[in-house]
PDB file of C-alpha atoms in Angstrom:
ATOM      1  CA  MET A   1     -25.415 -13.958  67.861  1.00 39.00           C
ATOM      2  CA  ARG A   2     -25.063 -14.321  64.123  1.00 50.00           C
ATOM      3  CA  GLY A   3     -26.513 -17.584  62.774  1.00 59.00           C
ATOM      4  CA  LEU A   4     -24.670 -20.368  61.040  1.00 67.00           C
ATOM      5  CA  LYS A   5     -23.460 -20.038  57.478  1.00 78.00           C
ATOM      6  CA  ARG A   6     -25.085 -22.579  55.211  1.00 65.00           C
ATOM      7  CA  ALA A   7     -22.056 -24.345  53.821  1.00 70.00           C
ATOM      8  CA  ALA A   8     -21.745 -28.081  54.340  1.00 65.00           C
ATOM      9  CA  VAL A   9     -18.794 -29.938  55.792  1.00 50.00           C
ATOM     10  CA  LEU A  10     -17.272 -31.714  52.790  1.00 47.00           C
ATOM     11  CA  GLY A  11     -16.754 -34.988  54.585  1.00 39.00           C
ATOM     12  CA  ALA A  12     -20.410 -35.126  55.527  1.00 34.00           C
ATOM     13  CA  LEU A  13     -21.670 -35.433  51.959  1.00 33.00           C
ATOM     14  CA  THR A  14     -23.826 -38.530  52.125  1.00 30.00           C
ATOM     15  CA  LEU A  15     -26.040 -38.233  49.055  1.00 29.00           C
ATOM     16  CA  ALA A  16     -29.386 -39.181  50.521  1.00 29.00           C
ATOM     17  CA  THR A  17     -32.396 -39.412  48.261  1.00 26.00           C
ATOM     18  CA  VAL A  18     -33.559 -35.857  48.475  1.00 29.00           C
ATOM     19  CA  GLY A  19     -32.215 -32.505  49.551  1.00 33.00           C
ATOM     20  CA  MET A  20     -31.756 -28.797  49.156  1.00 35.00           C
ATOM     21  CA  GLN A  21     -30.597 -26.072  51.601  1.00 36.00           C
ATOM     22  CA  PRO A  22     -27.516 -25.665  53.563  1.00 36.00           C
ATOM     23  CA  LEU A  23     -28.997 -27.498  56.604  1.00 32.00           C
ATOM     24  CA  THR A  24     -31.780 -30.036  55.877  1.00 31.00           C
ATOM     25  CA  ALA A  25     -32.408 -33.616  54.589  1.00 31.00           C
ATOM     26  CA  THR A  26     -34.772 -36.589  54.685  1.00 30.00           C
ATOM     27  CA  ALA A  27     -35.252 -39.448  52.282  1.00 30.00           C
ATOM     28  CA  ALA A  28     -38.989 -39.492  52.896  1.00 29.00           C
ATOM     29  CA  THR A  29     -39.375 -35.762  52.400  1.00 30.00           C
ATOM     30  CA  PRO A  30     -39.210 -33.870  49.099  1.00 34.00           C
ATOM     31  CA  PRO A  31     -36.136 -31.674  48.408  1.00 37.00           C
ATOM     32  CA  VAL A  32     -35.070 -28.692  50.534  1.00 71.00           C
ATOM     33  CA  VAL A  33     -36.503 -28.227  53.948  1.00 83.00           C
ATOM     34  CA  GLY A  34     -40.160 -28.392  53.071  1.00 84.00           C
ATOM     35  CA  GLY A  35     -39.226 -28.837  49.408  1.00 87.00           C
ATOM     36  CA  THR A  36     -39.867 -31.253  46.548  1.00 94.00           C
ATOM     37  CA  PRO A  37     -37.608 -32.854  43.907  1.00 95.00           C
ATOM     38  CA  ALA A  38     -36.758 -30.693  40.910  1.00 96.00           C
ATOM     39  CA  GLU A  39     -37.329 -32.065  37.418  1.00 97.00           C
ATOM     40  CA  GLN A  40     -34.369 -32.715  35.131  1.00 97.00           C
ATOM     41  CA  GLY A  41     -33.740 -29.501  33.182  1.00 97.00           C
ATOM     42  CA  GLU A  42     -36.035 -27.383  35.361  1.00 98.00           C
ATOM     43  CA  PHE A  43     -33.201 -25.222  36.728  1.00 98.00           C
ATOM     44  CA  PRO A  44     -30.343 -25.899  34.286  1.00 98.00           C
ATOM     45  CA  PHE A  45     -28.195 -23.103  35.729  1.00 98.00           C
ATOM     46  CA  MET A  46     -27.785 -24.885  39.085  1.00 98.00           C
ATOM     47  CA  VAL A  47     -24.267 -25.997  40.078  1.00 98.00           C
ATOM     48  CA  ARG A  48     -23.004 -28.170  42.907  1.00 98.00           C
ATOM     49  CA  LEU A  49     -19.520 -27.309  44.200  1.00 98.00           C
ATOM     50  CA  SER A  50     -17.173 -29.887  45.658  1.00 97.00           C
ATOM     51  CA  MET A  51     -16.533 -27.977  48.887  1.00 96.00           C
ATOM     52  CA  GLY A  52     -20.175 -28.553  49.879  1.00 95.00           C
ATOM     53  CA  CYS A  53     -21.860 -25.453  48.460  1.00 97.00           C
ATOM     54  CA  GLY A  54     -24.186 -24.525  45.646  1.00 97.00           C
ATOM     55  CA  GLY A  55     -23.929 -21.941  42.913  1.00 98.00           C
ATOM     56  CA  ALA A  56     -25.413 -20.754  39.640  1.00 98.00           C
ATOM     57  CA  LEU A  57     -23.928 -20.211  36.197  1.00 98.00           C
ATOM     58  CA  TYR A  58     -23.378 -16.460  35.891  1.00 98.00           C
ATOM     59  CA  ALA A  59     -21.627 -17.184  32.595  1.00 98.00           C
ATOM     60  CA  LYS A  60     -20.975 -20.538  30.975  1.00 98.00           C
ATOM     61  CA  ASP A  61     -17.485 -20.526  32.499  1.00 98.00           C
ATOM     62  CA  ILE A  62     -18.194 -18.576  35.728  1.00 98.00           C
ATOM     63  CA  VAL A  63     -20.128 -19.709  38.811  1.00 98.00           C
ATOM     64  CA  LEU A  64     -21.639 -17.189  41.236  1.00 98.00           C
ATOM     65  CA  THR A  65     -21.576 -18.496  44.816  1.00 98.00           C
ATOM     66  CA  ALA A  66     -21.096 -17.258  48.399  1.00 98.00           C
ATOM     67  CA  ALA A  67     -17.906 -15.646  49.694  1.00 98.00           C
ATOM     68  CA  HIS A  68     -17.949 -17.864  52.785  1.00 97.00           C
ATOM     69  CA  CYS A  69     -17.712 -20.940  50.537  1.00 97.00           C
ATOM     70  CA  VAL A  70     -14.225 -20.021  49.304  1.00 97.00           C
ATOM     71  CA  ASP A  71     -10.909 -19.170  50.913  1.00 95.00           C
ATOM     72  CA  GLY A  72      -9.783 -15.855  49.494  1.00 95.00           C
ATOM     73  CA  SER A  73      -9.005 -14.915  45.889  1.00 97.00           C
ATOM     74  CA  GLY A  74      -6.469 -16.155  43.368  1.00 97.00           C
ATOM     75  CA  ASP A  75      -5.561 -19.171  41.276  1.00 98.00           C
ATOM     76  CA  ASN A  76      -7.424 -22.249  42.481  1.00 98.00           C
ATOM     77  CA  THR A  77      -7.735 -25.625  40.757  1.00 98.00           C
ATOM     78  CA  SER A  78      -9.130 -27.497  43.774  1.00 98.00           C
ATOM     79  CA  ILE A  79     -12.869 -26.969  43.179  1.00 98.00           C
ATOM     80  CA  THR A  80     -15.013 -29.217  41.001  1.00 98.00           C
ATOM     81  CA  ALA A  81     -18.301 -27.880  39.636  1.00 98.00           C
ATOM     82  CA  THR A  82     -20.995 -30.441  38.798  1.00 98.00           C
ATOM     83  CA  ALA A  83     -23.783 -29.305  36.485  1.00 98.00           C
ATOM     84  CA  GLY A  84     -26.386 -30.397  33.961  1.00 98.00           C
ATOM     85  CA  VAL A  85     -28.191 -32.880  36.223  1.00 98.00           C
ATOM     86  CA  VAL A  86     -30.510 -33.081  39.227  1.00 97.00           C
ATOM     87  CA  ASP A  87     -28.958 -36.445  40.211  1.00 97.00           C
ATOM     88  CA  LEU A  88     -25.350 -35.883  41.294  1.00 97.00           C
ATOM     89  CA  GLU A  89     -24.579 -39.534  40.531  1.00 97.00           C
ATOM     90  CA  SER A  90     -25.956 -39.385  36.996  1.00 98.00           C
ATOM     91  CA  PRO A  91     -23.556 -40.496  34.233  1.00 98.00           C
ATOM     92  CA  ASP A  92     -24.671 -37.384  32.360  1.00 97.00           C
ATOM     93  CA  ALA A  93     -23.248 -35.055  35.012  1.00 98.00           C
ATOM     94  CA  VAL A  94     -20.810 -32.466  33.654  1.00 98.00           C
ATOM     95  CA  LYS A  95     -17.802 -31.954  35.927  1.00 98.00           C
ATOM     96  CA  VAL A  96     -15.385 -29.071  35.404  1.00 98.00           C
ATOM     97  CA  LYS A  97     -12.448 -27.919  37.537  1.00 98.00           C
ATOM     98  CA  SER A  98     -11.914 -24.353  38.716  1.00 98.00           C
ATOM     99  CA  THR A  99      -8.987 -22.193  37.621  1.00 98.00           C
ATOM    100  CA  LYS A 100      -9.488 -19.013  39.666  1.00 98.00           C
ATOM    101  CA  VAL A 101     -11.575 -17.712  42.557  1.00 98.00           C
ATOM    102  CA  LEU A 102     -12.546 -14.127  43.300  1.00 98.00           C
ATOM    103  CA  GLN A 103     -13.962 -13.490  46.755  1.00 98.00           C
ATOM    104  CA  ALA A 104     -15.921 -10.253  47.240  1.00 98.00           C
ATOM    105  CA  PRO A 105     -13.460  -7.439  48.006  1.00 96.00           C
ATOM    106  CA  GLY A 106     -13.730  -6.423  51.649  1.00 95.00           C
ATOM    107  CA  TYR A 107     -15.578  -9.570  52.728  1.00 97.00           C
ATOM    108  CA  ASN A 108     -15.160 -10.076  56.479  1.00 94.00           C
ATOM    109  CA  GLY A 109     -17.951 -12.501  57.352  1.00 93.00           C
ATOM    110  CA  LYS A 110     -20.747  -9.929  57.548  1.00 92.00           C
ATOM    111  CA  GLY A 111     -22.485  -8.876  54.341  1.00 94.00           C
ATOM    112  CA  LYS A 112     -20.793  -8.900  50.909  1.00 97.00           C
ATOM    113  CA  ASP A 113     -21.279 -12.677  50.799  1.00 98.00           C
ATOM    114  CA  TRP A 114     -20.582 -13.347  47.114  1.00 98.00           C
ATOM    115  CA  ALA A 115     -17.779 -14.889  45.104  1.00 98.00           C
ATOM    116  CA  LEU A 116     -17.019 -15.948  41.538  1.00 98.00           C
ATOM    117  CA  ILE A 117     -15.372 -19.168  40.417  1.00 98.00           C
ATOM    118  CA  LYS A 118     -13.757 -19.300  36.968  1.00 98.00           C
ATOM    119  CA  LEU A 119     -14.020 -22.708  35.274  1.00 98.00           C
ATOM    120  CA  ALA A 120     -11.424 -24.429  33.117  1.00 98.00           C
ATOM    121  CA  LYS A 121     -13.938 -24.710  30.265  1.00 98.00           C
ATOM    122  CA  PRO A 122     -17.516 -23.562  29.558  1.00 98.00           C
ATOM    123  CA  ILE A 123     -20.496 -25.637  30.671  1.00 98.00           C
ATOM    124  CA  ASP A 124     -23.101 -25.888  27.916  1.00 98.00           C
ATOM    125  CA  GLN A 125     -26.108 -24.972  30.052  1.00 98.00           C
ATOM    126  CA  PRO A 126     -28.269 -21.826  30.303  1.00 98.00           C
ATOM    127  CA  THR A 127     -26.989 -19.094  32.615  1.00 98.00           C
ATOM    128  CA  LEU A 128     -28.971 -17.255  35.303  1.00 98.00           C
ATOM    129  CA  LYS A 129     -29.347 -13.488  34.874  1.00 98.00           C
ATOM    130  CA  ILE A 130     -28.778 -11.444  38.041  1.00 98.00           C
ATOM    131  CA  ALA A 131     -30.968  -8.575  39.238  1.00 98.00           C
ATOM    132  CA  SER A 132     -29.539  -5.124  38.531  1.00 97.00           C
ATOM    133  CA  ASP A 133     -32.094  -3.286  40.674  1.00 97.00           C
ATOM    134  CA  ASP A 134     -34.416  -4.086  43.570  1.00 97.00           C
ATOM    135  CA  LYS A 135     -37.753  -4.197  41.747  1.00 97.00           C
ATOM    136  CA  LEU A 136     -37.900  -8.016  41.993  1.00 98.00           C
ATOM    137  CA  ASN A 137     -36.972  -8.029  45.704  1.00 97.00           C
ATOM    138  CA  ASN A 138     -40.521  -8.879  46.764  1.00 97.00           C
ATOM    139  CA  GLY A 139     -43.220 -11.483  46.417  1.00 97.00           C
ATOM    140  CA  GLU A 140     -42.361 -15.173  46.274  1.00 98.00           C
ATOM    141  CA  PHE A 141     -38.944 -16.623  45.458  1.00 98.00           C
ATOM    142  CA  ASP A 142     -37.648 -19.994  44.284  1.00 97.00           C
ATOM    143  CA  ILE A 143     -34.826 -21.768  46.090  1.00 97.00           C
ATOM    144  CA  ALA A 144     -33.048 -24.995  45.140  1.00 97.00           C
ATOM    145  CA  GLY A 145     -30.057 -27.030  46.246  1.00 96.00           C
ATOM    146  CA  TRP A 146     -28.515 -30.333  47.261  1.00 96.00           C
ATOM    147  CA  GLY A 147     -28.136 -29.380  50.930  1.00 93.00           C
ATOM    148  CA  ALA A 148     -29.807 -30.906  53.960  1.00 90.00           C
ATOM    149  CA  ASP A 149     -33.582 -31.308  53.841  1.00 89.00           C
ATOM    150  CA  LYS A 150     -33.836 -30.755  57.592  1.00 90.00           C
ATOM    151  CA  GLU A 151     -31.749 -29.100  60.272  1.00 91.00           C
ATOM    152  CA  GLY A 152     -28.818 -31.354  61.070  1.00 90.00           C
ATOM    153  CA  GLY A 153     -29.701 -33.593  58.116  1.00 90.00           C
ATOM    154  CA  GLU A 154     -27.546 -35.101  55.403  1.00 90.00           C
ATOM    155  CA  GLN A 155     -26.619 -33.666  52.027  1.00 92.00           C
ATOM    156  CA  GLN A 156     -28.798 -34.786  49.154  1.00 94.00           C
ATOM    157  CA  ARG A 157     -28.172 -36.719  45.969  1.00 95.00           C
ATOM    158  CA  TYR A 158     -31.128 -35.168  44.130  1.00 96.00           C
ATOM    159  CA  LEU A 159     -31.809 -31.466  43.659  1.00 96.00           C
ATOM    160  CA  LEU A 160     -34.635 -30.126  45.826  1.00 95.00           C
ATOM    161  CA  LYS A 161     -36.733 -27.010  45.291  1.00 96.00           C
ATOM    162  CA  ALA A 162     -39.180 -24.854  47.250  1.00 95.00           C
ATOM    163  CA  LYS A 163     -40.802 -21.432  47.304  1.00 97.00           C
ATOM    164  CA  VAL A 164     -40.336 -18.867  50.055  1.00 97.00           C
ATOM    165  CA  PRO A 165     -41.989 -15.479  50.579  1.00 97.00           C
ATOM    166  CA  PHE A 166     -40.143 -12.184  50.976  1.00 98.00           C
ATOM    167  CA  VAL A 167     -39.586 -11.016  54.558  1.00 97.00           C
ATOM    168  CA  SER A 168     -39.186  -7.285  55.190  1.00 97.00           C
ATOM    169  CA  ASP A 169     -35.986  -5.824  56.645  1.00 97.00           C
ATOM    170  CA  ALA A 170     -37.963  -4.776  59.726  1.00 97.00           C
ATOM    171  CA  ASP A 171     -39.270  -8.286  60.394  1.00 97.00           C
ATOM    172  CA  CYS A 172     -35.889  -9.837  59.666  1.00 97.00           C
ATOM    173  CA  LYS A 173     -34.129  -7.350  61.936  1.00 97.00           C
ATOM    174  CA  ALA A 174     -36.592  -8.259  64.678  1.00 96.00           C
ATOM    175  CA  ALA A 175     -35.236 -11.807  64.418  1.00 96.00           C
ATOM    176  CA  TYR A 176     -31.535 -11.075  63.975  1.00 96.00           C
ATOM    177  CA  GLY A 177     -30.924  -7.567  65.293  1.00 96.00           C
ATOM    178  CA  ASP A 178     -27.620  -5.988  64.342  1.00 95.00           C
ATOM    179  CA  ASP A 179     -26.380  -9.250  62.817  1.00 96.00           C
ATOM    180  CA  LEU A 180     -28.451  -8.364  59.756  1.00 97.00           C
ATOM    181  CA  THR A 181     -26.943  -5.977  57.208  1.00 96.00           C
ATOM    182  CA  PRO A 182     -29.915  -4.268  55.496  1.00 96.00           C
ATOM    183  CA  GLY A 183     -29.102  -3.209  51.952  1.00 95.00           C
ATOM    184  CA  GLU A 184     -26.601  -6.039  51.576  1.00 97.00           C
ATOM    185  CA  GLU A 185     -28.875  -8.864  52.731  1.00 98.00           C
ATOM    186  CA  ILE A 186     -32.448  -9.863  51.889  1.00 98.00           C
ATOM    187  CA  CYS A 187     -34.571 -12.281  53.906  1.00 98.00           C
ATOM    188  CA  ALA A 188     -37.174 -14.863  52.908  1.00 97.00           C
ATOM    189  CA  GLY A 189     -39.157 -17.618  54.571  1.00 96.00           C
ATOM    190  CA  LYS A 190     -42.413 -18.434  56.326  1.00 95.00           C
ATOM    191  CA  ILE A 191     -41.617 -16.347  59.354  1.00 93.00           C
ATOM    192  CA  ALA A 192     -44.676 -17.325  61.428  1.00 93.00           C
ATOM    193  CA  GLU A 193     -44.711 -21.090  60.983  1.00 93.00           C
ATOM    194  CA  GLY A 194     -41.295 -21.886  59.484  1.00 91.00           C
ATOM    195  CA  GLY A 195     -41.015 -25.232  57.746  1.00 93.00           C
ATOM    196  CA  VAL A 196     -39.512 -24.098  54.421  1.00 92.00           C
ATOM    197  CA  ASP A 197     -35.938 -22.883  54.046  1.00 93.00           C
ATOM    198  CA  THR A 198     -32.487 -23.488  52.653  1.00 94.00           C
ATOM    199  CA  CYS A 199     -30.104 -25.376  54.907  1.00 93.00           C
ATOM    200  CA  GLN A 200     -26.508 -26.552  55.348  1.00 92.00           C
ATOM    201  CA  GLY A 201     -25.045 -27.382  51.953  1.00 93.00           C
ATOM    202  CA  ASP A 202     -27.213 -24.861  50.114  1.00 95.00           C
ATOM    203  CA  SER A 203     -24.815 -21.964  50.732  1.00 95.00           C
ATOM    204  CA  GLY A 204     -23.947 -20.087  47.565  1.00 97.00           C
ATOM    205  CA  GLY A 205     -26.990 -21.328  45.695  1.00 97.00           C
ATOM    206  CA  PRO A 206     -29.392 -18.865  44.087  1.00 98.00           C
ATOM    207  CA  MET A 207     -32.692 -17.438  45.250  1.00 98.00           C
ATOM    208  CA  PHE A 208     -34.560 -16.414  42.123  1.00 98.00           C
ATOM    209  CA  ARG A 209     -37.925 -15.537  40.606  1.00 98.00           C
ATOM    210  CA  LYS A 210     -39.413 -14.789  37.204  1.00 98.00           C
ATOM    211  CA  ASP A 211     -39.477 -11.273  35.802  1.00 97.00           C
ATOM    212  CA  ASP A 212     -42.275  -9.733  33.730  1.00 95.00           C
ATOM    213  CA  ALA A 213     -40.934 -11.532  30.643  1.00 96.00           C
ATOM    214  CA  GLY A 214     -41.158 -14.889  32.394  1.00 97.00           C
ATOM    215  CA  GLU A 215     -37.397 -15.335  32.673  1.00 98.00           C
ATOM    216  CA  TYR A 216     -35.677 -16.379  35.898  1.00 98.00           C
ATOM    217  CA  VAL A 217     -33.599 -13.673  37.594  1.00 98.00           C
ATOM    218  CA  GLN A 218     -31.354 -14.224  40.600  1.00 98.00           C
ATOM    219  CA  VAL A 219     -32.163 -11.894  43.504  1.00 98.00           C
ATOM    220  CA  GLY A 220     -30.284 -13.630  46.332  1.00 98.00           C
ATOM    221  CA  ILE A 221     -27.416 -15.941  47.287  1.00 98.00           C
ATOM    222  CA  VAL A 222     -27.923 -18.417  50.144  1.00 97.00           C
ATOM    223  CA  SER A 223     -25.902 -17.063  53.063  1.00 97.00           C
ATOM    224  CA  TRP A 224     -26.926 -17.851  56.661  1.00 96.00           C
ATOM    225  CA  GLY A 225     -29.674 -18.280  59.223  1.00 94.00           C
ATOM    226  CA  ASN A 226     -30.514 -19.477  62.728  1.00 94.00           C
ATOM    227  CA  GLY A 227     -30.844 -23.204  62.119  1.00 92.00           C
ATOM    228  CA  CYS A 228     -33.053 -24.228  59.198  1.00 95.00           C
ATOM    229  CA  ALA A 229     -36.749 -23.458  58.692  1.00 95.00           C
ATOM    230  CA  ARG A 230     -37.301 -22.401  62.307  1.00 95.00           C
ATOM    231  CA  PRO A 231     -40.336 -20.194  63.049  1.00 95.00           C
ATOM    232  CA  LYS A 232     -39.410 -16.508  63.524  1.00 95.00           C
ATOM    233  CA  PHE A 233     -36.004 -17.004  61.857  1.00 96.00           C
ATOM    234  CA  PRO A 234     -36.092 -16.565  58.076  1.00 96.00           C
ATOM    235  CA  GLY A 235     -33.245 -17.436  55.758  1.00 96.00           C
ATOM    236  CA  VAL A 236     -30.775 -14.637  55.020  1.00 97.00           C
ATOM    237  CA  TYR A 237     -29.510 -14.135  51.473  1.00 97.00           C
ATOM    238  CA  THR A 238     -26.991 -11.812  49.847  1.00 98.00           C
ATOM    239  CA  GLU A 239     -28.955  -9.063  48.077  1.00 98.00           C
ATOM    240  CA  VAL A 240     -27.666  -9.538  44.536  1.00 98.00           C
ATOM    241  CA  SER A 241     -28.888  -6.221  43.108  1.00 98.00           C
ATOM    242  CA  THR A 242     -26.699  -4.331  45.582  1.00 98.00           C
ATOM    243  CA  PHE A 243     -23.596  -5.991  44.169  1.00 98.00           C
ATOM    244  CA  SER A 244     -24.598  -6.485  40.514  1.00 98.00           C
ATOM    245  CA  ALA A 245     -22.157  -3.855  39.191  1.00 98.00           C
ATOM    246  CA  ASP A 246     -19.328  -5.239  41.356  1.00 98.00           C
ATOM    247  CA  ILE A 247     -20.083  -8.782  40.209  1.00 98.00           C
ATOM    248  CA  ALA A 248     -20.127  -7.759  36.538  1.00 98.00           C
ATOM    249  CA  LYS A 249     -16.837  -5.871  36.895  1.00 97.00           C
ATOM    250  CA  ALA A 250     -15.192  -8.786  38.714  1.00 97.00           C
ATOM    251  CA  ALA A 251     -16.436 -11.304  36.137  1.00 98.00           C
ATOM    252  CA  SER A 252     -15.045  -9.245  33.253  1.00 97.00           C
ATOM    253  CA  GLY A 253     -11.605  -9.458  34.831  1.00 94.00           C
ATOM    254  CA  LEU A 254     -11.536 -13.197  35.484  1.00 94.00           C
TER     255      LEU A 254
END
């Protein structure tokens, strides 16, 4: 059975003191399940979306998020993007409304979990480059978000961060079987012991790492998993490099 998507229920946004992942939260625990609080300005490309998802600035006026966070494509002014802060209640938070949404063509709930949100005006923050090939799809990745810091937990007020190791397709398929779509999805997490993961409310947020030049590159989009941070069940992310050309083409037409 395919695991839960990591979007949060909008009405459940309770802004606790720490959080990150579509499913975890605890005021006494650092951000993300097994995470710690991010510093102001550490990940300036991070965006919180009003429907209870995360995202990253693909361009100053375009947010890359998950397909399951949006309802189809077309004109849409209902989404508010919050950026520029780790504290969602900060007076310095930049809030911009959406104008259009483009959901991945052919998305049907399995694979292809990406979407673009066009903003009414640019956000003056650095953007996050996306991977155009799979050479960075290994090693250790960074994750961040305002989602729950524990399975079944509350959404967070402060941005949380953590690091998760790459999990091979074979090991991930052992956990999820045919629910996994190799080539379109990439897995990460501490598969033996668990304890670190994205969770509910982190959906659409980026999984990223530094390239040889020391610049952050997005390799994944938070998609789904069996609970949050459970042993043997890593987090599943959209494999960005697979869709980089499609994303670029879609963005140019927004």
